[in-house]
Amino acid sequence: MASFSFRVGSTFEQDGTAFRIERLNGEDVILERLQDGKTVLSSMDELLKSYSEGRISALIKETTAPSPFSSLPLSMLTDTQRREVMRRRAYLKAMSDEGRVVFTRECLRPIIARTAIAISDKLPPSVTTLWRWHRRHRDFHDVRALVPRLHARGCRLHRQSPRVTELLTDAVNEAFAASPRATGGMIYARFATKIVTENLSRFGHEKLSTPNIRTVYRLLQRTEAYDQVVLREGKAEADRRFRIFKAGARTQNILERVEADHTPLDLFLIDEKTWLPLGRPTLTIYIDHYSRFPIGYYLSYGGTSATAVIGGLRHAILPKQPAAEVIPNLKVEHRWPCYGRPDSLVLDNGMEFLGWDLESVAMDLSIYLQFCPKRTPRFKGTIERYLKTVNYFFAHQIPGTSMARLQDRGDYDPQKHAVLTLAEFKQVFEKWLLDIYAQTRHRGIQTTPWAKWHEGAQRRVRELPGDLQTLKRRIGRVTERSLRADGINLKGLRYADDRLLPILKKWGIGTKVRVVYDAEDLGDIQVWAPEENDPVLVLAIDQDYARGLTLIQHQLIRRQTLENGKDIEDTEALRIAKNQIAVSLETLVCHRKLRTRRKAAAGHGITSENPEARLKPTVPASPPKSIKTAKSVRSAIASDAHLEDALPPSLAVFSLNSSGVAHAH
């Protein structure tokens, strides 16, 4: 390491100001401030104190040649480099031990010969080499100047012309644009073709020579690792792979930061009636960042949607009721303690999160929405990691799991082994969530989510709306409609009530009003008049048709009405179409294609809020013939001796006998 001393002529920087030592007079030091040439009187004790506090650093003169050696510590050198440094030091020390040395061959050759014998050096250096070592060590006062620089030998410049390099870059980009698995041979073929094409427009000595393929490989090896990943997998993947992991978000209390996301469960569920697989439901879940405790969820077969987002948020805010015990002797030991209005929601940029529905609800409930940058799931890593935990440590342990990847299944057929209905899964899921996950020590918070939540709950008073009806007024799908003499028209349904009369008298026909409706029940809506703080509840005129009807079902019915050649405003036509859709859904639930059965489940409105939902026809339809086959299939699966070992051992393992009755073990 280069040395520094307080002597006349030395320059240093103190607190951002450059000084030079002009004179030393005992303990007094006369300094010249380089900025303006002003003379400053100091003392050696003050300078040494400032140096020990890190306020003084040496200044390297601009005329000083750049250091010919690396600043790496000697401990990081290879064994070969360390041996060579010790060899060179031995010769320099022998030369300095002679006292004053004259740098002539007659004077240095005996010293070199004696030192070579002493250290057993078979190839002693020449006099010129020894002089070069001495000069380098003298100029930089650092033993690292003796480190051999073998890596710097040879030409480090490109010998190819700029045009050849440009054509090679184009060939690389085109090859990887065509296929992310482009090879060096494919790149060279494109590159050679470009050289030939370029030479068609050149004359004589201007023509470009095609480099050898080994030269191309050497040029490709010089490409940085980041650029290689950009070419093969894209910039987003390169940014994800080459990043520095820093400290994540920090929270001080529960409900301060809640993260939300969706995932398709790696598990096939079956229908309540036909016992045929319906597919993999989509799980929408909200998790508290401080305690890592899930505070609400929503399950459906309709995929990601604004309805799922609103349904999950409603479940997160409300106090939880225990899941229905559809499986005997599988009791959930702990109650779900999570409820209350969150301060902020952290979301990605999915379309279901970006709509006016969630934004309006957040404004009404004073919830701050924070959206992560695109393709950066690490900004909400808590929910991403929990979704993986749900699939890998829960869903993959249950019969009917689809595994994370298709190649992991082998000969295992998840549709043949599926045994849980949505209602049964809901009970098993809450059993695992509350009695296993919440009671297991979490590495991120160094305690259990259960203990962390209750610790935060002691410091915070959780807020709830005034009553359940108030919450329903705030949480729902939001739209705007014009007030008419016949009420409000929403999705082809008419809503009229005497409660609309004061609004009509005050504001008149055509007034724009805010409407909040529940996509899972179109029987009534909430209407906000201009400048009003509270809404009015307005019922649908045709309650027999609209009560309990979901938005998806209503859209299917309207489409069927149009196919029947009827007017979608015709009440009787809607009833006929509703009956047709109900019969069709019962038939499609037994369809041979899983995708069709999953769509039928979504049409029936089967969700975690209503696992046994069914669009019932006006005229009962005869049960499909395939139900008998489905029962026999399920009975055969349930009688498998290995089925009981497939569920997590911490749960009360259950199976089904040939009659379809659940038994716990």
XYZ file of C-alpha atoms in Angstrom:
665
model
C 0.000 0.000 0.000
C 1.310 3.456 -0.927
C 2.564 5.427 2.108
C 1.849 8.987 3.171
C 3.815 11.203 5.551
C 3.628 14.748 6.853
C 6.747 16.240 5.248
C 7.507 19.409 3.312
C 5.819 19.311 -0.095
C 3.209 16.656 0.825
C -0.333 17.430 -0.240
C -3.479 16.190 1.453
C -7.186 16.927 1.681
C -8.812 17.856 4.987
C -12.616 18.183 5.221
C -12.832 18.693 1.454
C -10.086 21.375 1.294
C -6.661 20.716 -0.272
C -3.469 21.751 1.593
C 0.282 21.533 1.000
C 2.893 21.491 3.780
C 5.146 24.546 3.329
C 7.317 24.360 6.451
C 7.814 22.238 9.555
C 8.923 24.158 12.668
C 9.078 21.670 15.512
C 5.456 20.814 16.413
C 4.090 23.689 14.324
C 3.130 23.092 10.711
C 2.708 25.878 8.163
C 0.164 24.923 5.458
C -0.727 26.514 2.148
C -4.387 26.262 1.124
C -4.255 25.316 -2.559
C -7.617 26.918 -3.302
C -6.467 30.495 -2.750
C -2.833 30.249 -1.573
C -3.642 31.401 1.959
C -1.176 30.391 4.709
C -2.659 28.393 7.607
C -0.914 27.596 10.895
C -1.589 24.197 12.438
C 0.143 21.677 14.681
C 1.292 18.125 14.179
C -1.015 16.901 16.967
C -4.051 18.438 15.249
C -3.111 16.890 11.908
C -2.575 13.464 13.447
C -5.905 13.679 15.273
C -7.710 14.645 12.061
C -6.029 11.753 10.258
C -7.129 9.257 12.928
C -10.699 10.555 12.613
C -10.654 9.957 8.854
C -10.807 13.635 7.926
C -7.445 13.673 6.092
C -6.617 11.733 2.929
C -3.523 11.935 0.714
C -3.753 13.668 -2.639
C -2.134 12.025 -5.673
C -0.398 14.511 -7.918
C -1.761 14.814 -11.423
C 1.753 14.287 -12.803
C 2.072 10.924 -11.067
C 1.927 8.029 -13.498
C -0.967 5.614 -13.079
C -0.321 2.630 -10.822
C 0.946 -0.385 -12.805
C -0.505 -2.859 -10.324
C -3.856 -3.913 -8.916
C -5.194 -2.645 -5.605
C -6.175 -6.152 -4.547
C -4.738 -7.338 -1.212
C -1.865 -9.826 -1.463
C -4.030 -12.507 0.171
C -6.142 -12.660 -3.003
C -3.168 -13.464 -5.263
C -2.640 -16.935 -6.641
C 0.095 -19.174 -5.239
C 2.190 -18.618 -8.362
C 1.939 -14.849 -8.050
C 2.810 -14.906 -4.337
C 5.910 -17.073 -4.967
C 7.049 -14.683 -7.702
C 6.578 -11.649 -5.417
C 8.651 -13.308 -2.679
C 11.364 -14.159 -5.239
C 11.589 -10.578 -6.468
C 11.639 -9.191 -2.934
C 14.532 -11.505 -2.070
C 16.681 -10.023 -4.841
C 15.760 -6.434 -3.912
C 16.495 -7.084 -0.220
C 19.879 -8.600 -1.047
C 20.684 -5.531 -3.102
C 19.645 -3.146 -0.315
C 21.657 -5.133 2.268
C 24.823 -4.342 0.307
C 24.370 -0.676 1.201
C 25.064 1.837 -1.543
C 24.924 -0.064 -4.844
C 26.167 1.118 -8.207
C 23.819 -0.122 -10.914
C 26.447 -1.711 -13.142
C 26.758 -5.284 -14.335
C 30.030 -5.797 -12.478
C 28.374 -4.743 -9.178
C 25.005 -6.509 -9.512
C 25.986 -9.882 -11.033
C 27.645 -11.181 -7.842
C 24.614 -10.141 -5.791
C 22.248 -11.918 -8.203
C 24.413 -15.066 -8.175
C 24.559 -15.267 -4.351
C 20.818 -14.668 -3.994
C 19.955 -17.300 -6.620
C 21.978 -19.891 -4.701
C 20.346 -18.849 -1.391
C 16.756 -19.177 -2.602
C 17.440 -22.054 -5.045
C 16.383 -20.009 -8.066
C 17.268 -21.859 -11.257
C 16.449 -18.863 -13.493
C 17.921 -15.732 -11.894
C 16.942 -12.364 -13.386
C 19.205 -10.248 -15.536
C 20.702 -6.975 -14.379
C 18.173 -5.049 -16.490
C 15.239 -6.951 -14.990
C 16.512 -6.300 -11.462
C 16.821 -2.604 -12.247
C 13.227 -2.551 -13.558
C 11.944 -4.170 -10.343
C 13.896 -1.697 -8.213
C 12.607 1.314 -10.151
C 9.001 0.223 -9.940
C 9.216 -0.449 -6.189
C 11.020 2.876 -5.613
C 8.457 4.917 -7.569
C 5.317 3.516 -5.903
C 6.573 2.416 -2.445
C 4.290 -0.608 -2.610
C 5.217 -4.279 -2.699
C 2.265 -4.920 -5.031
C 4.289 -3.229 -7.762
C 6.282 -6.488 -7.864
C 3.215 -8.618 -8.696
C 3.649 -10.125 -12.198
C 1.045 -8.791 -14.648
C 0.754 -11.839 -16.847
C -2.925 -11.143 -17.502
C -2.048 -7.824 -19.182
C 0.191 -9.349 -21.810
C -0.820 -9.345 -25.428
C -3.001 -7.046 -27.472
C -6.345 -6.195 -25.896
C -7.743 -4.303 -28.890
C -10.122 -5.637 -31.519
C -8.326 -6.381 -34.739
C -11.553 -6.437 -36.739
C -12.785 -3.345 -38.544
C -15.760 -1.453 -37.081
C -17.940 -2.534 -40.020
C -17.185 -6.216 -39.403
C -18.048 -5.794 -35.723
C -21.282 -4.053 -36.686
C -22.277 -6.876 -39.041
C -21.518 -9.453 -36.343
C -23.742 -7.565 -33.875
C -26.582 -7.559 -36.424
C -26.138 -11.280 -37.025
C -26.258 -12.015 -33.278
C -29.423 -9.946 -32.765
C -31.185 -11.543 -35.749
C -30.220 -15.064 -34.688
C -31.534 -14.656 -31.145
C -34.651 -12.850 -32.406
C -35.403 -15.914 -34.534
C -34.701 -18.374 -31.727
C -33.538 -17.931 -28.103
C -31.508 -21.148 -28.571
C -29.336 -19.813 -31.370
C -25.903 -21.463 -31.581
C -22.535 -20.128 -32.628
C -22.796 -21.976 -35.940
C -26.128 -20.327 -36.753
C -24.699 -16.910 -35.906
C -21.598 -17.507 -38.042
C -23.732 -18.565 -41.037
C -25.727 -15.327 -40.850
C -22.544 -13.343 -40.306
C -20.781 -14.876 -43.345
C -23.830 -14.156 -45.506
C -23.800 -10.520 -44.413
C -20.078 -10.234 -45.279
C -20.734 -11.607 -48.786
C -23.651 -9.223 -49.283
C -21.568 -6.276 -48.053
C -18.704 -7.101 -50.434
C -21.024 -6.890 -53.444
C -21.002 -3.099 -53.044
C -17.225 -2.802 -52.430
C -14.245 -2.747 -54.799
C -10.815 -4.316 -54.611
C -8.991 -3.602 -51.378
C -12.211 -2.307 -49.783
C -13.688 -5.786 -49.568
C -14.092 -7.264 -46.094
C -12.452 -10.542 -45.191
C -14.574 -13.102 -43.373
C -13.067 -13.912 -39.939
C -12.561 -17.516 -38.928
C -15.342 -19.121 -36.879
C -12.937 -19.396 -33.918
C -12.526 -15.616 -34.024
C -16.302 -15.227 -33.878
C -16.463 -17.523 -30.863
C -13.787 -15.467 -29.095
C -15.694 -12.265 -29.793
C -18.906 -13.829 -28.433
C -17.116 -14.922 -25.252
C -16.274 -11.280 -24.529
C -19.984 -10.444 -24.312
C -21.026 -9.604 -20.760
C -23.162 -12.136 -18.891
C -26.019 -9.622 -18.643
C -26.071 -9.075 -22.415
C -26.043 -12.834 -23.006
C -29.173 -13.274 -20.879
C -30.840 -10.313 -22.649
C -30.266 -12.017 -25.998
C -31.471 -15.439 -24.870
C -34.275 -14.656 -22.412
C -35.103 -10.958 -22.736
C -34.364 -7.820 -20.769
C -36.994 -8.442 -18.097
C -35.450 -11.801 -17.191
C -31.949 -10.293 -17.257
C -33.013 -7.482 -14.917
C -34.592 -10.043 -12.598
C -31.523 -12.267 -12.540
C -28.896 -9.530 -12.279
C -30.151 -7.416 -9.417
C -29.084 -6.615 -5.896
C -31.441 -7.825 -3.187
C -32.034 -5.029 -0.708
C -34.165 -4.751 2.396
C -37.869 -5.041 1.636
C -40.759 -2.993 2.935
C -40.940 -2.524 6.705
C -44.162 -2.327 8.676
C -44.767 -1.464 12.311
C -48.253 -2.876 12.875
C -50.962 -5.138 11.507
C -53.113 -3.992 8.576
C -50.549 -1.312 7.748
C -49.678 -3.071 4.484
C -51.795 -5.822 2.917
C -50.714 -7.578 -0.291
C -53.146 -9.270 -2.695
C -52.784 -11.608 -5.649
C -54.305 -14.596 -7.460
C -53.059 -18.097 -8.253
C -54.591 -21.182 -9.883
C -54.540 -23.882 -7.224
C -52.490 -26.956 -8.122
C -55.478 -29.105 -7.196
C -58.513 -30.527 -8.993
C -61.860 -30.346 -7.188
C -65.047 -32.219 -7.991
C -68.705 -31.298 -8.332
C -71.106 -31.625 -5.395
C -73.705 -33.601 -7.380
C -71.998 -35.355 -10.290
C -68.682 -35.995 -8.506
C -66.872 -35.251 -11.727
C -63.715 -33.082 -11.687
C -64.479 -29.402 -12.316
C -60.879 -28.290 -12.705
C -58.536 -26.071 -10.729
C -60.174 -23.138 -8.921
C -58.533 -19.712 -8.745
C -57.514 -18.522 -5.285
C -57.575 -14.777 -4.552
C -55.936 -14.056 -1.224
C -55.042 -11.067 0.969
C -52.128 -11.316 3.427
C -50.948 -8.988 6.171
C -47.297 -8.030 5.673
C -46.511 -7.419 9.350
C -47.730 -10.771 10.698
C -47.651 -12.866 7.482
C -51.206 -13.901 8.409
C -53.750 -14.303 5.545
C -56.714 -12.078 6.366
C -59.140 -13.153 3.633
C -59.578 -15.196 0.460
C -61.966 -15.976 -2.372
C -62.257 -19.154 -4.458
C -64.016 -19.424 -7.805
C -63.883 -21.132 -11.179
C -64.231 -17.864 -13.069
C -60.530 -16.971 -13.091
C -59.174 -13.575 -12.104
C -61.882 -10.906 -12.103
C -63.047 -7.768 -10.356
C -65.719 -9.893 -8.669
C -63.019 -12.077 -7.105
C -61.089 -9.005 -5.944
C -64.162 -7.455 -4.323
C -65.242 -10.779 -2.800
C -61.804 -11.349 -1.279
C -61.685 -7.811 0.120
C -65.113 -8.219 1.711
C -63.997 -11.467 3.348
C -60.765 -9.815 4.551
C -62.519 -6.900 6.273
C -65.389 -8.794 7.908
C -65.031 -10.943 11.049
C -64.666 -14.579 10.020
C -67.172 -17.319 10.623
C -65.939 -20.932 10.861
C -66.253 -22.957 7.665
C -69.156 -25.368 7.521
C -68.155 -28.792 8.876
C -69.001 -30.886 5.826
C -66.295 -33.409 6.798
C -67.100 -35.038 10.156
C -64.446 -35.075 12.897
C -62.297 -32.480 11.139
C -62.701 -29.611 13.531
C -60.760 -26.374 13.172
C -59.222 -25.768 16.591
C -58.457 -22.038 16.238
C -60.775 -19.224 15.238
C -59.712 -16.836 12.514
C -58.802 -13.614 14.380
C -58.215 -11.359 11.351
C -60.612 -8.567 10.444
C -60.547 -4.810 9.971
C -59.942 -2.155 7.332
C -56.377 -2.195 5.921
C -54.423 1.025 5.505
C -52.976 0.141 2.108
C -53.282 -2.560 -0.533
C -50.246 -3.564 -2.600
C -51.267 -4.903 -6.014
C -49.839 -5.759 -9.412
C -51.028 -4.321 -12.726
C -53.685 -6.925 -13.525
C -56.785 -5.564 -15.270
C -58.988 -6.738 -12.393
C -57.086 -4.406 -10.030
C -57.000 -1.373 -12.310
C -60.727 -0.860 -12.799
C -62.926 1.790 -11.235
C -64.590 -0.847 -9.038
C -61.671 -1.333 -6.654
C -60.591 2.306 -6.818
C -64.053 3.483 -5.814
C -64.220 1.026 -2.922
C -60.755 2.103 -1.764
C -61.780 5.764 -1.796
C -64.936 5.026 0.196
C -63.042 2.993 2.815
C -59.940 5.254 2.896
C -57.641 2.495 1.630
C -54.494 3.534 -0.231
C -53.809 1.499 -3.393
C -50.159 0.938 -4.263
C -49.366 -0.634 -7.650
C -46.047 -2.366 -8.254
C -43.984 -1.666 -11.381
C -44.645 -4.007 -14.287
C -43.023 -7.443 -14.149
C -41.598 -6.881 -10.676
C -43.287 -9.400 -8.365
C -40.518 -8.867 -5.795
C -42.218 -5.617 -4.767
C -44.899 -7.789 -3.124
C -42.750 -10.752 -2.239
C -44.765 -11.688 0.860
C -47.862 -12.727 -1.097
C -45.796 -14.330 -3.874
C -43.986 -16.522 -1.362
C -47.207 -17.417 0.450
C -48.918 -18.522 -2.772
C -46.003 -20.869 -3.389
C -46.355 -22.190 0.157
C -50.060 -22.896 -0.401
C -49.368 -24.936 -3.529
C -46.162 -26.728 -2.528
C -46.848 -27.453 1.143
C -50.622 -27.880 1.044
C -52.200 -28.488 -2.366
C -49.439 -30.876 -3.484
C -50.155 -33.093 -0.456
C -53.843 -33.676 -1.285
C -55.319 -36.261 -3.682
C -56.020 -34.673 -7.037
C -53.016 -32.359 -7.068
C -51.849 -31.287 -10.514
C -48.276 -30.616 -9.344
C -46.452 -27.429 -10.318
C -45.217 -28.782 -13.663
C -46.669 -31.334 -16.034
C -43.467 -33.392 -16.093
C -43.684 -33.846 -12.314
C -46.875 -35.907 -12.590
C -45.429 -38.983 -14.279
C -48.215 -41.587 -14.501
C -50.272 -39.828 -11.820
C -53.684 -38.690 -13.131
C -55.019 -35.890 -10.881
C -58.555 -36.069 -12.332
C -58.918 -39.709 -11.348
C -57.661 -39.061 -7.824
C -59.631 -35.872 -7.106
C -61.950 -36.420 -4.089
C -62.653 -32.980 -2.571
C -65.577 -30.718 -3.369
C -65.211 -26.964 -2.989
C -67.030 -27.028 0.360
C -64.792 -29.825 1.626
C -61.684 -28.091 0.359
C -62.711 -24.881 2.101
C -62.879 -26.700 5.444
C -59.556 -28.499 4.876
C -57.886 -25.267 3.715
C -58.974 -23.308 6.792
C -57.899 -26.224 8.986
C -54.398 -26.076 7.467
C -54.273 -22.270 7.487
C -55.316 -21.760 11.122
C -54.049 -24.906 12.862
C -50.841 -25.558 10.929
C -49.521 -22.576 8.978
C -50.487 -19.928 11.547
C -48.975 -22.001 14.376
C -45.662 -22.706 12.594
C -42.655 -20.461 13.191
C -42.127 -18.151 10.220
C -38.491 -17.543 9.302
C -39.144 -13.989 8.100
C -40.681 -12.734 11.372
C -38.919 -15.158 13.749
C -42.206 -16.210 15.365
C -45.573 -17.661 14.372
C -48.089 -15.605 12.354
C -50.613 -16.275 15.124
C -48.395 -14.734 17.821
C -47.330 -11.847 15.580
C -50.920 -10.930 14.734
C -52.056 -10.925 18.374
C -49.009 -8.896 19.362
C -49.958 -6.244 16.785
C -53.634 -6.433 17.708
C -52.792 -5.301 21.236
C -51.377 -2.029 19.883
C -53.997 -1.268 17.232
C -57.748 -0.810 17.335
C -59.156 -2.406 14.176
C -61.795 -0.430 12.308
C -65.034 -1.794 10.839
C -67.916 -0.113 9.002
C -70.897 0.888 11.090
C -72.799 -2.274 10.164
C -72.895 -5.008 7.563
C -75.248 -3.058 5.314
C -72.839 -0.118 5.344
C -70.060 -2.430 4.224
C -72.233 -3.792 1.420
C -72.879 -0.237 0.307
C -69.174 0.393 0.043
C -67.913 -2.909 -1.415
C -69.305 -3.898 -4.795
C -69.091 -3.289 -8.529
C -69.443 0.405 -9.348
C -71.009 2.060 -12.377
C -72.977 5.167 -13.359
C -76.500 5.267 -14.755
C -79.073 7.861 -15.775
C -82.250 8.120 -13.722
C -85.367 7.572 -15.838
C -89.078 7.685 -15.196
C -89.180 3.889 -15.156
C -86.279 3.664 -12.711
C -82.727 2.551 -13.456
C -81.684 0.119 -16.163
C -78.635 -1.990 -15.245
C -77.435 -4.814 -17.500
C -80.917 -5.072 -18.981
C -82.637 -5.311 -15.571
C -85.017 -2.626 -14.333
C -84.767 -1.335 -10.778
C -87.599 0.858 -9.532
C -88.789 1.808 -6.060
C -90.582 4.626 -4.284
C -87.219 5.528 -2.728
C -86.143 6.881 -6.107
C -89.010 9.372 -6.157
C -87.322 12.062 -3.970
C -84.231 11.917 -6.186
C -86.357 12.173 -9.316
C -88.289 15.174 -7.948
C -85.159 17.008 -6.854
C -82.840 16.394 -9.788
C -85.131 15.406 -12.644
C -85.034 12.789 -15.378
C -81.609 12.045 -16.879
C -79.664 12.721 -13.686
C -76.452 10.716 -13.433
C -76.407 8.585 -10.264
C -73.753 6.286 -8.826
C -74.786 2.634 -8.666
C -73.121 -0.118 -6.608
C -74.245 -3.697 -7.191
C -73.204 -7.165 -6.077
C -72.089 -9.292 -9.035
C -73.160 -12.400 -7.104
C -76.719 -11.196 -6.447
C -78.500 -8.808 -8.833
C -81.634 -8.676 -6.689
C -80.958 -5.112 -5.497
C -78.615 -2.164 -6.028
C -77.357 0.820 -4.029
C -78.029 4.230 -5.604
C -76.224 7.464 -4.651
C -77.945 10.685 -5.607
C -75.779 13.748 -6.393
C -74.427 15.458 -3.269
C -75.799 12.700 -1.000
C -73.698 10.862 1.580
C -75.912 7.799 1.953
C -77.393 5.579 -0.754
C -80.866 4.168 -1.126
C -81.594 0.485 -1.626
C -83.558 -0.195 -4.830
C -84.992 -3.635 -5.609
C -85.249 -5.235 -9.013
C -88.782 -5.221 -10.385
C -88.664 -8.932 -11.245
C -87.460 -10.384 -7.940
C -88.261 -13.959 -8.946
C -85.784 -13.649 -11.801
C -83.069 -11.404 -10.322
C -82.837 -12.524 -6.684
C -79.740 -14.706 -6.275
C -78.808 -14.337 -9.948
C -75.104 -13.709 -10.658
C -73.810 -11.368 -13.318
C -72.286 -14.242 -15.309
C -75.596 -16.115 -15.281
C -77.497 -13.024 -16.382
C -75.109 -12.478 -19.293
C -75.532 -16.111 -20.382
C -79.313 -15.778 -20.189
C -79.346 -12.596 -22.280
C -77.154 -14.234 -24.898
C -79.497 -17.229 -25.003
C -82.490 -14.898 -25.334
C -80.951 -13.257 -28.405
C -80.220 -16.674 -29.926
C -83.897 -17.540 -29.400
C -84.780 -14.483 -31.449
C -86.472 -12.722 -28.547
C -86.161 -9.247 -27.067
C -83.781 -9.119 -24.107
C -86.245 -6.794 -22.341
C -89.000 -9.433 -22.551
C -89.465 -10.829 -19.026
C -91.050 -14.060 -20.189
C -88.294 -14.611 -22.741
C -85.702 -14.171 -20.010
C -87.450 -16.755 -17.844
C -87.486 -19.244 -20.714
C -83.813 -18.597 -21.429
C -82.988 -18.955 -17.727
C -84.615 -22.376 -17.700
C -82.684 -23.365 -20.831
C -79.377 -22.175 -19.398
C -80.004 -24.003 -16.098
C -80.709 -27.268 -17.915
C -77.649 -26.741 -20.149
C -75.360 -26.100 -17.189
C -76.513 -29.306 -15.495
C -75.695 -31.156 -18.702
C -72.354 -29.402 -19.240
C -71.227 -30.239 -15.707
C -71.152 -33.854 -16.909
C -69.379 -33.036 -20.175
C -66.381 -35.163 -21.079
C -64.124 -32.114 -21.439
C -62.713 -30.639 -18.248
C -62.662 -27.129 -19.685
C -66.392 -27.298 -20.353
C -67.138 -28.563 -16.839
C -65.072 -25.726 -15.373
C -67.039 -23.135 -17.365
C -70.270 -24.754 -16.211
C -69.104 -24.431 -12.587
C -68.431 -20.740 -13.159
C -71.871 -20.410 -14.717
C -73.491 -21.986 -11.682
C -71.706 -19.396 -9.511
C -69.808 -21.915 -7.374
C -67.462 -19.924 -5.132
C -66.070 -20.079 -1.617
C -68.949 -17.836 -0.522
C -71.517 -20.256 -1.950
C -69.914 -23.682 -2.587
C -73.244 -25.364 -3.317
C -74.555 -22.710 -5.712
C -76.766 -23.964 -8.536
C -78.819 -22.227 -11.191
C -82.024 -24.176 -10.771
C -84.293 -24.685 -13.788
C -87.960 -23.855 -13.628
C -88.742 -27.363 -14.901
C -86.504 -30.000 -13.257
C -84.360 -31.857 -15.746
C -83.702 -35.585 -15.582
C -80.280 -36.404 -14.130
C -77.631 -37.086 -16.764
C -76.759 -40.709 -17.349
C -73.098 -40.070 -16.624
C -73.790 -39.398 -12.937
C -74.019 -43.096 -12.212
C -70.691 -43.620 -13.886
C -69.199 -40.718 -11.928
C -70.337 -42.233 -8.636
C -68.758 -45.554 -9.465
C -65.519 -43.807 -10.472
C -65.378 -41.874 -7.215
C -66.160 -44.948 -5.158
C -63.389 -46.854 -6.879
C -60.956 -44.020 -6.207
C -62.020 -43.645 -2.594
C -61.508 -47.354 -1.953
C -57.858 -47.085 -2.984
C -55.688 -48.177 -0.061
C -53.171 -45.433 -0.735
C -55.697 -42.592 -0.587
C -55.525 -42.213 3.185
C -51.766 -41.595 3.018
C -52.124 -38.773 0.489
C -53.471 -36.092 2.833
C -51.217 -34.113 5.193
C -50.685 -36.210 8.368
C -51.436 -33.211 10.594
C -55.021 -33.112 9.324
C -57.698 -35.581 10.318
C -57.280 -37.871 7.304
C -60.552 -38.831 5.749
C -61.737 -41.084 2.947
C -64.999 -42.013 1.257
C -66.559 -45.399 1.319
C -68.417 -46.925 -1.605
C -71.623 -45.148 -0.609
C -69.959 -41.747 -0.686
C -70.065 -41.104 3.100
C -67.047 -39.321 4.630
C -65.223 -41.045 7.469
C -62.392 -39.580 9.556
C -59.385 -41.549 10.774
